[in-house]
PDB file of C-alpha atoms in Angstrom:
ATOM      1  CA  LYS A   1     114.609  22.312  72.812  1.00  0.00           C
ATOM      2  CA  ILE A   2     112.246  20.707  75.334  1.00  0.00           C
ATOM      3  CA  SER A   3     110.871  23.083  77.955  1.00  0.00           C
ATOM      4  CA  ASN A   4     111.055  22.777  81.744  1.00  0.00           C
ATOM      5  CA  ASP A   5     107.271  22.189  81.817  1.00  0.00           C
ATOM      6  CA  ILE A   6     107.761  18.904  80.007  1.00  0.00           C
ATOM      7  CA  ILE A   7     110.819  17.883  81.989  1.00  0.00           C
ATOM      8  CA  SER A   8     108.868  18.356  85.228  1.00  0.00           C
ATOM      9  CA  ALA A   9     106.032  16.111  84.053  1.00  0.00           C
ATOM     10  CA  ASN A  10     106.770  12.703  85.580  1.00  0.00           C
ATOM     11  CA  SER A  11     104.539  10.784  83.174  1.00  0.00           C
ATOM     12  CA  ILE A  12     106.371  11.791  79.994  1.00  0.00           C
ATOM     13  CA  ASN A  13     108.914   9.518  78.371  1.00  0.00           C
ATOM     14  CA  LEU A  14     111.187  12.126  76.805  1.00  0.00           C
ATOM     15  CA  ASN A  15     113.208   9.554  74.906  1.00  0.00           C
ATOM     16  CA  HIS A  16     110.172   8.436  72.891  1.00  0.00           C
ATOM     17  CA  ILE A  17     108.864  11.978  72.337  1.00  0.00           C
ATOM     18  CA  SER A  18     112.237  13.257  71.090  1.00  0.00           C
ATOM     19  CA  LYS A  19     112.371  10.507  68.432  1.00  0.00           C
ATOM     20  CA  CYS A  20     109.105  11.818  66.978  1.00  0.00           C
ATOM     21  CA  LEU A  21     110.307  15.386  66.383  1.00  0.00           C
ATOM     22  CA  GLY A  22     111.179  16.637  62.906  1.00  0.00           C
ATOM     23  CA  LEU A  23     109.885  15.610  59.494  1.00  0.00           C
ATOM     24  CA  CYS A  24     107.769  12.496  59.052  1.00  0.00           C
ATOM     25  CA  LYS A  25     105.836  10.987  56.195  1.00  0.00           C
ATOM     26  CA  ALA A  26     102.595   9.053  56.406  1.00  0.00           C
ATOM     27  CA  SER A  27     100.113   7.445  54.058  1.00  0.00           C
ATOM     28  CA  TYR A  28      96.716   9.143  54.182  1.00  0.00           C
ATOM     29  CA  GLY A  29      95.009   6.469  52.125  1.00  0.00           C
ATOM     30  CA  PRO A  30      93.868   7.488  48.625  1.00  0.00           C
ATOM     31  CA  HIS A  31      95.456  10.938  49.166  1.00  0.00           C
ATOM     32  CA  GLY A  32      98.854   9.225  49.142  1.00  0.00           C
ATOM     33  CA  MET A  33     101.952  10.166  51.101  1.00  0.00           C
ATOM     34  CA  GLU A  34     101.884  13.394  53.062  1.00  0.00           C
ATOM     35  CA  LEU A  35     104.656  15.202  54.878  1.00  0.00           C
ATOM     36  CA  LEU A  36     104.335  16.584  58.410  1.00  0.00           C
ATOM     37  CA  HIS A  37     106.609  18.548  60.698  1.00  0.00           C
ATOM     38  CA  ILE A  38     106.395  17.385  64.326  1.00  0.00           C
ATOM     39  CA  SER A  39     107.305  19.992  66.961  1.00  0.00           C
ATOM     40  CA  ILE A  40     106.662  21.008  70.549  1.00  0.00           C
ATOM     41  CA  GLY A  41     104.624  24.123  71.281  1.00  0.00           C
ATOM     42  CA  ASP A  42     101.613  25.473  73.121  1.00  0.00           C
ATOM     43  CA  ASP A  43      98.018  26.128  72.051  1.00  0.00           C
ATOM     44  CA  THR A  44      98.977  29.326  70.209  1.00  0.00           C
ATOM     45  CA  HIS A  45     100.488  28.202  66.935  1.00  0.00           C
ATOM     46  CA  PRO A  46     102.419  30.469  64.535  1.00  0.00           C
ATOM     47  CA  TYR A  47     100.192  29.453  61.614  1.00  0.00           C
ATOM     48  CA  GLY A  48      97.070  30.816  63.304  1.00  0.00           C
ATOM     49  CA  ASN A  49      95.670  27.467  64.447  1.00  0.00           C
ATOM     50  CA  THR A  50      94.407  27.271  67.997  1.00  0.00           C
ATOM     51  CA  THR A  51      93.599  24.034  69.766  1.00  0.00           C
ATOM     52  CA  SER A  52      92.048  25.062  73.102  1.00  0.00           C
ATOM     53  CA  GLN A  53      93.871  22.210  74.833  1.00  0.00           C
ATOM     54  CA  GLY A  54      96.268  24.384  76.820  1.00  0.00           C
ATOM     55  CA  GLY A  55      99.664  23.375  78.136  1.00  0.00           C
ATOM     56  CA  VAL A  56     102.645  21.975  76.296  1.00  0.00           C
ATOM     57  CA  GLN A  57     101.756  20.067  73.151  1.00  0.00           C
ATOM     58  CA  LEU A  58     103.162  18.001  70.345  1.00  0.00           C
ATOM     59  CA  HIS A  59     102.059  19.517  67.008  1.00  0.00           C
ATOM     60  CA  GLY A  60     101.786  17.725  63.677  1.00  0.00           C
ATOM     61  CA  LEU A  61     101.817  20.432  60.991  1.00  0.00           C
ATOM     62  CA  LYS A  62     101.174  19.439  57.384  1.00  0.00           C
ATOM     63  CA  VAL A  63     103.989  20.446  55.058  1.00  0.00           C
ATOM     64  CA  ILE A  64     102.406  18.586  52.150  1.00  0.00           C
ATOM     65  CA  GLY A  65      98.690  18.080  52.696  1.00  0.00           C
ATOM     66  CA  ASP A  66      95.625  17.074  50.724  1.00  0.00           C
ATOM     67  CA  PRO A  67      92.306  18.647  49.588  1.00  0.00           C
ATOM     68  CA  ASN A  68      90.760  17.976  53.012  1.00  0.00           C
ATOM     69  CA  VAL A  69      93.508  19.327  55.292  1.00  0.00           C
ATOM     70  CA  PRO A  70      96.051  21.301  53.220  1.00  0.00           C
ATOM     71  CA  ALA A  71      99.621  22.341  53.929  1.00  0.00           C
ATOM     72  CA  ASN A  72     100.271  24.791  56.805  1.00  0.00           C
ATOM     73  CA  GLN A  73      97.367  23.385  58.822  1.00  0.00           C
ATOM     74  CA  LEU A  74      97.685  21.327  61.977  1.00  0.00           C
ATOM     75  CA  SER A  75      96.824  17.676  61.507  1.00  0.00           C
ATOM     76  CA  PHE A  76      96.948  16.926  65.231  1.00  0.00           C
ATOM     77  CA  CYS A  77      97.884  18.301  68.651  1.00  0.00           C
ATOM     78  CA  VAL A  78      98.758  16.069  71.579  1.00  0.00           C
ATOM     79  CA  ASN A  79      98.704  17.178  75.206  1.00  0.00           C
ATOM     80  CA  LEU A  80     102.045  15.917  76.556  1.00  0.00           C
ATOM     81  CA  CYS A  81     100.630  15.640  80.079  1.00  0.00           C
ATOM     82  CA  ASN A  82      97.554  13.611  79.078  1.00  0.00           C
ATOM     83  CA  GLU A  83      98.890  10.061  79.259  1.00  0.00           C
ATOM     84  CA  ILE A  84      96.634   7.027  79.570  1.00  0.00           C
ATOM     85  CA  THR A  85      97.585   3.488  80.549  1.00  0.00           C
ATOM     86  CA  ILE A  86      97.961   1.428  77.378  1.00  0.00           C
ATOM     87  CA  SER A  87      95.956  -1.585  78.582  1.00  0.00           C
ATOM     88  CA  VAL A  88      93.110   0.697  79.694  1.00  0.00           C
ATOM     89  CA  ALA A  89      93.127   2.590  76.393  1.00  0.00           C
ATOM     90  CA  ILE A  90      92.809  -0.634  74.394  1.00  0.00           C
ATOM     91  CA  GLN A  91      89.955  -1.879  76.594  1.00  0.00           C
ATOM     92  CA  ILE A  92      87.992   1.389  76.297  1.00  0.00           C
ATOM     93  CA  ASP A  93      87.560   0.960  72.546  1.00  0.00           C
ATOM     94  CA  ASN A  94      88.420  -2.372  70.945  1.00  0.00           C
ATOM     95  CA  ARG A  95      87.087  -1.694  67.431  1.00  0.00           C
ATOM     96  CA  PRO A  96      89.374  -2.868  64.613  1.00  0.00           C
ATOM     97  CA  CYS A  97      91.727  -0.344  63.005  1.00  0.00           C
ATOM     98  CA  VAL A  98      92.302   0.415  59.353  1.00  0.00           C
ATOM     99  CA  SER A  99      95.767   1.484  58.196  1.00  0.00           C
ATOM    100  CA  PHE A 100      96.974   2.524  54.749  1.00  0.00           C
ATOM    101  CA  SER A 101     100.681   2.068  55.518  1.00  0.00           C
ATOM    102  CA  ASN A 102     101.103  -0.901  53.190  1.00  0.00           C
ATOM    103  CA  ASN A 103      98.094  -0.566  50.868  1.00  0.00           C
ATOM    104  CA  TYR A 104      97.060   2.909  49.634  1.00  0.00           C
ATOM    105  CA  ILE A 105      93.743   1.842  48.129  1.00  0.00           C
ATOM    106  CA  ASN A 106      92.068  -0.805  50.273  1.00  0.00           C
ATOM    107  CA  GLY A 107      93.884  -0.430  53.551  1.00  0.00           C
ATOM    108  CA  GLU A 108      94.659  -3.134  56.064  1.00  0.00           C
ATOM    109  CA  ILE A 109      92.315  -4.038  58.914  1.00  0.00           C
ATOM    110  CA  PHE A 110      93.836  -5.296  62.161  1.00  0.00           C
ATOM    111  CA  GLU A 111      93.253  -5.475  65.898  1.00  0.00           C
ATOM    112  CA  LEU A 112      95.178  -2.885  67.904  1.00  0.00           C
ATOM    113  CA  GLU A 113      95.953  -5.599  70.445  1.00  0.00           C
ATOM    114  CA  SER A 114      98.446  -6.999  67.910  1.00  0.00           C
ATOM    115  CA  ARG A 115     100.677  -3.951  68.527  1.00  0.00           C
ATOM    116  CA  ARG A 116     100.160  -3.736  72.273  1.00  0.00           C
ATOM    117  CA  TYR A 117     103.444  -5.234  73.468  1.00  0.00           C
ATOM    118  CA  ASN A 118     105.472  -2.829  71.337  1.00  0.00           C
ATOM    119  CA  MET A 119     103.599   0.247  72.585  1.00  0.00           C
ATOM    120  CA  ALA A 120     105.667   2.505  74.844  1.00  0.00           C
ATOM    121  CA  LEU A 121     103.443   5.535  75.356  1.00  0.00           C
ATOM    122  CA  TRP A 122      99.776   6.459  74.766  1.00  0.00           C
ATOM    123  CA  LEU A 123      98.773  10.120  74.905  1.00  0.00           C
ATOM    124  CA  ARG A 124      95.440  11.810  74.205  1.00  0.00           C
ATOM    125  CA  GLY A 125      94.943  14.791  71.934  1.00  0.00           C
ATOM    126  CA  ILE A 126      92.851  16.208  69.134  1.00  0.00           C
ATOM    127  CA  GLY A 127      93.037  15.902  65.365  1.00  0.00           C
ATOM    128  CA  GLN A 128      91.774  18.253  62.705  1.00  0.00           C
ATOM    129  CA  ILE A 129      89.452  16.856  60.057  1.00  0.00           C
ATOM    130  CA  ASN A 130      87.683  18.543  57.190  1.00  0.00           C
ATOM    131  CA  ARG A 131      84.915  16.443  55.674  1.00  0.00           C
ATOM    132  CA  ILE A 132      84.342  18.373  52.422  1.00  0.00           C
ATOM    133  CA  PRO A 133      87.431  18.710  50.196  1.00  0.00           C
ATOM    134  CA  ARG A 134      88.411  22.274  49.242  1.00  0.00           C
ATOM    135  CA  ILE A 135      85.756  23.823  51.513  1.00  0.00           C
ATOM    136  CA  TRP A 136      87.554  24.812  54.709  1.00  0.00           C
ATOM    137  CA  GLU A 137      85.178  23.972  57.573  1.00  0.00           C
ATOM    138  CA  PRO A 138      87.462  21.996  59.898  1.00  0.00           C
ATOM    139  CA  GLU A 139      86.534  20.375  63.175  1.00  0.00           C
ATOM    140  CA  TRP A 140      88.614  18.926  65.998  1.00  0.00           C
ATOM    141  CA  VAL A 141      88.047  15.291  67.007  1.00  0.00           C
ATOM    142  CA  ASP A 142      89.581  13.108  69.713  1.00  0.00           C
ATOM    143  CA  ILE A 143      92.725  11.197  68.827  1.00  0.00           C
ATOM    144  CA  SER A 144      95.291   8.965  70.491  1.00  0.00           C
ATOM    145  CA  PHE A 145      99.031   9.311  69.942  1.00  0.00           C
ATOM    146  CA  ILE A 146     100.958   6.032  70.273  1.00  0.00           C
ATOM    147  CA  CYS A 147     104.770   5.703  70.465  1.00  0.00           C
ATOM    148  CA  TYR A 148     106.528   2.373  70.012  1.00  0.00           C
ATOM    149  CA  HIS A 149     109.472   0.773  71.863  1.00  0.00           C
ATOM    150  CA  THR A 150     111.002  -0.313  68.558  1.00  0.00           C
ATOM    151  CA  PRO A 151     109.931   0.763  65.059  1.00  0.00           C
ATOM    152  CA  LEU A 152     107.232  -1.246  63.316  1.00  0.00           C
ATOM    153  CA  GLN A 153     108.128  -2.517  59.863  1.00  0.00           C
ATOM    154  CA  SER A 154     106.082  -1.327  56.887  1.00  0.00           C
ATOM    155  CA  PHE A 155     106.432  -1.287  53.119  1.00  0.00           C
ATOM    156  CA  HIS A 156     107.572   2.375  53.211  1.00  0.00           C
ATOM    157  CA  GLY A 157     109.895   2.303  56.240  1.00  0.00           C
ATOM    158  CA  ASP A 158     110.055   2.092  60.021  1.00  0.00           C
ATOM    159  CA  ILE A 159     106.963   3.367  61.853  1.00  0.00           C
ATOM    160  CA  ILE A 160     107.909   5.238  65.053  1.00  0.00           C
ATOM    161  CA  PHE A 161     104.485   6.507  66.106  1.00  0.00           C
ATOM    162  CA  SER A 162     100.827   6.391  65.100  1.00  0.00           C
ATOM    163  CA  VAL A 163      97.830   8.686  65.413  1.00  0.00           C
ATOM    164  CA  LEU A 164      94.523   6.935  66.012  1.00  0.00           C
ATOM    165  CA  PHE A 165      91.351   8.863  65.146  1.00  0.00           C
ATOM    166  CA  ASP A 166      88.495   8.033  67.530  1.00  0.00           C
ATOM    167  CA  ASP A 167      85.486   8.539  65.252  1.00  0.00           C
ATOM    168  CA  SER A 168      82.582   7.038  67.199  1.00  0.00           C
ATOM    169  CA  HIS A 169      80.377   6.886  64.078  1.00  0.00           C
ATOM    170  CA  SER A 170      82.444   4.246  62.287  1.00  0.00           C
ATOM    171  CA  LEU A 171      82.859   0.498  62.636  1.00  0.00           C
ATOM    172  CA  TYR A 172      86.618   0.995  62.351  1.00  0.00           C
ATOM    173  CA  ARG A 173      89.144   3.466  63.709  1.00  0.00           C
ATOM    174  CA  HIS A 174      91.520   5.084  61.231  1.00  0.00           C
ATOM    175  CA  ILE A 175      95.162   4.833  62.285  1.00  0.00           C
ATOM    176  CA  ILE A 176      97.910   6.803  60.540  1.00  0.00           C
ATOM    177  CA  ASP A 177     101.446   5.439  60.867  1.00  0.00           C
ATOM    178  CA  TYR A 178     104.373   7.887  60.737  1.00  0.00           C
ATOM    179  CA  ILE A 179     107.853   7.243  59.385  1.00  0.00           C
ATOM    180  CA  PRO A 180     110.755   9.638  60.125  1.00  0.00           C
ATOM    181  CA  ILE A 181     112.530  11.319  57.248  1.00  0.00           C
ATOM    182  CA  THR A 182     116.284  11.674  57.533  1.00  0.00           C
ATOM    183  CA  ALA A 183     118.300  14.488  55.965  1.00  0.00           C
ATOM    184  CA  SER A 184     118.553  14.248  52.193  1.00  0.00           C
ATOM    185  CA  PRO A 185     119.549  16.564  49.336  1.00  0.00           C
ATOM    186  CA  ASN A 186     116.338  15.544  47.594  1.00  0.00           C
ATOM    187  CA  LEU A 187     113.494  15.495  50.122  1.00  0.00           C
ATOM    188  CA  MET A 188     110.857  14.583  47.547  1.00  0.00           C
ATOM    189  CA  SER A 189     112.529  11.209  46.980  1.00  0.00           C
ATOM    190  CA  TYR A 190     111.327  10.180  50.446  1.00  0.00           C
ATOM    191  CA  LEU A 191     107.689  10.697  49.529  1.00  0.00           C
ATOM    192  CA  GLY A 192     107.695   7.666  47.287  1.00  0.00           C
ATOM    193  CA  SER A 193     106.305   7.163  43.826  1.00  0.00           C
ATOM    194  CA  ASN A 194     102.689   7.645  44.954  1.00  0.00           C
ATOM    195  CA  ASN A 195     102.808  11.430  44.447  1.00  0.00           C
ATOM    196  CA  GLU A 196     104.388  11.360  40.974  1.00  0.00           C
TER     197      GLU A 196
END
């Protein structure tokens, strides 16, 4: 259920946000496919994570994680009232992006401008990273949350939204593309052969 706070926010496209809710899978590069649950909440999360963003948020909780950010930890939080104009967002930082949606090992480098005309919504938020595997010392970094008018095609399915990590210390920006998972008696079959 979407709260009245969101409904009263004129800048939110509820149609695009509602398509993002539920279970999604995404390639996290060499870590392989991971599973996240996307939900709406506030900055007090039932798993003990706090984001200090305030307001109504979109949460990406890892159901299946990796040694850096394990299961039951938030991968990202997006402030649903922090929208930015797409053309402005692209101009602010035009570094190339690297995606592992089609190639787990080497990734694919592309210009974000190539997706611009399919972008429907650009929101700002924070993402949780943990630089040393298996030593839990996480930090929050700036991210962008991008919804698309129509799904983008990838090797693993239709991408409905992406999370763009804005690491200022890199020549590239890491973008993670998310694919919805529909109901299935065998959920693990949707994770692909990469985790076998």
